[in-house]
Amino acid sequence: ASLANMTVAHNKIGVLFSRLVKLDENAVVHDGTTQALRARIISRMLVDAHSMYQDGLDLLKDADQKISYQNNLTNLFTMTFVGLLSLFIVSFVVIIIRSITYPLTRLHKGTGIVAECDLDYRYNIKTSDEFGHLSAAFDVMTENLQKITVSRDAHNKELELRKQIICWLFFAKPGSGR
């Protein structure tokens, strides 16, 4: 609307200027009537120029408001995008950290249990990464320790039994009932 009003005012000023030029060309002597008509045309040109100036200011104000609105909208979209991206990155980092710390916590807990001589404990971390391989190695090690311990205990029992037999055979007195 402001631009249309400026165009109309510009055309009016052009017409008034043409009338002023014709008036000056046709008047040989500038008498009082010519001077008054000339002053009215110039006055009207100034009013239209002022109107055009006000419309230009309105147009600039509207443009500034539009630019401000667009900047605010752009900032909103940018902040929303950055916020969502940050949320995605934080979620991704948390998932990665949990996928590392959870197996480590289970391995740490399991080594404490095995250190307390509970050789029946198994880690059972079923992943295809290094933690899964380490868990499987710990399970094999615990199973081997259990076999060695059972074998050692059986061997110790057999030794104890043999000691008792040897003591009974060599140190038993005939007729003592031993």
mmCIF file of C-alpha atoms in Angstrom, residues 2 6 53-67:
data_model
loop_
_atom_site.group_PDB
_atom_site.id
_atom_site.type_symbol
_atom_site.label_atom_id
_atom_site.label_comp_id
_atom_site.label_asym_id
_atom_site.label_seq_id
_atom_site.Cartn_x
_atom_site.Cartn_y
_atom_site.Cartn_z
ATOM 1 C CA SER A 2 2.813 2.407 0.892
ATOM 2 C CA MET A 6 4.417 6.560 -3.288
ATOM 3 C CA TYR A 53 8.368 10.745 2.207
ATOM 4 C CA GLN A 54 5.913 9.586 4.934
ATOM 5 C CA ASP A 55 4.898 6.594 2.837
ATOM 6 C CA GLY A 56 8.593 5.774 2.352
ATOM 7 C CA LEU A 57 9.127 5.894 6.121
ATOM 8 C CA ASP A 58 6.089 3.631 6.602
ATOM 9 C CA LEU A 59 7.499 1.261 4.004
ATOM 10 C CA LEU A 60 10.866 1.201 5.803
ATOM 11 C CA LYS A 61 9.130 0.585 9.139
ATOM 12 C CA ASP A 62 7.146 -2.302 7.643
ATOM 13 C CA ALA A 63 10.317 -3.726 6.082
ATOM 14 C CA ASP A 64 12.146 -3.464 9.418
ATOM 15 C CA GLN A 65 9.272 -5.253 11.161
ATOM 16 C CA LYS A 66 9.277 -7.972 8.506
ATOM 17 C CA ILE A 67 13.050 -8.394 8.784
#
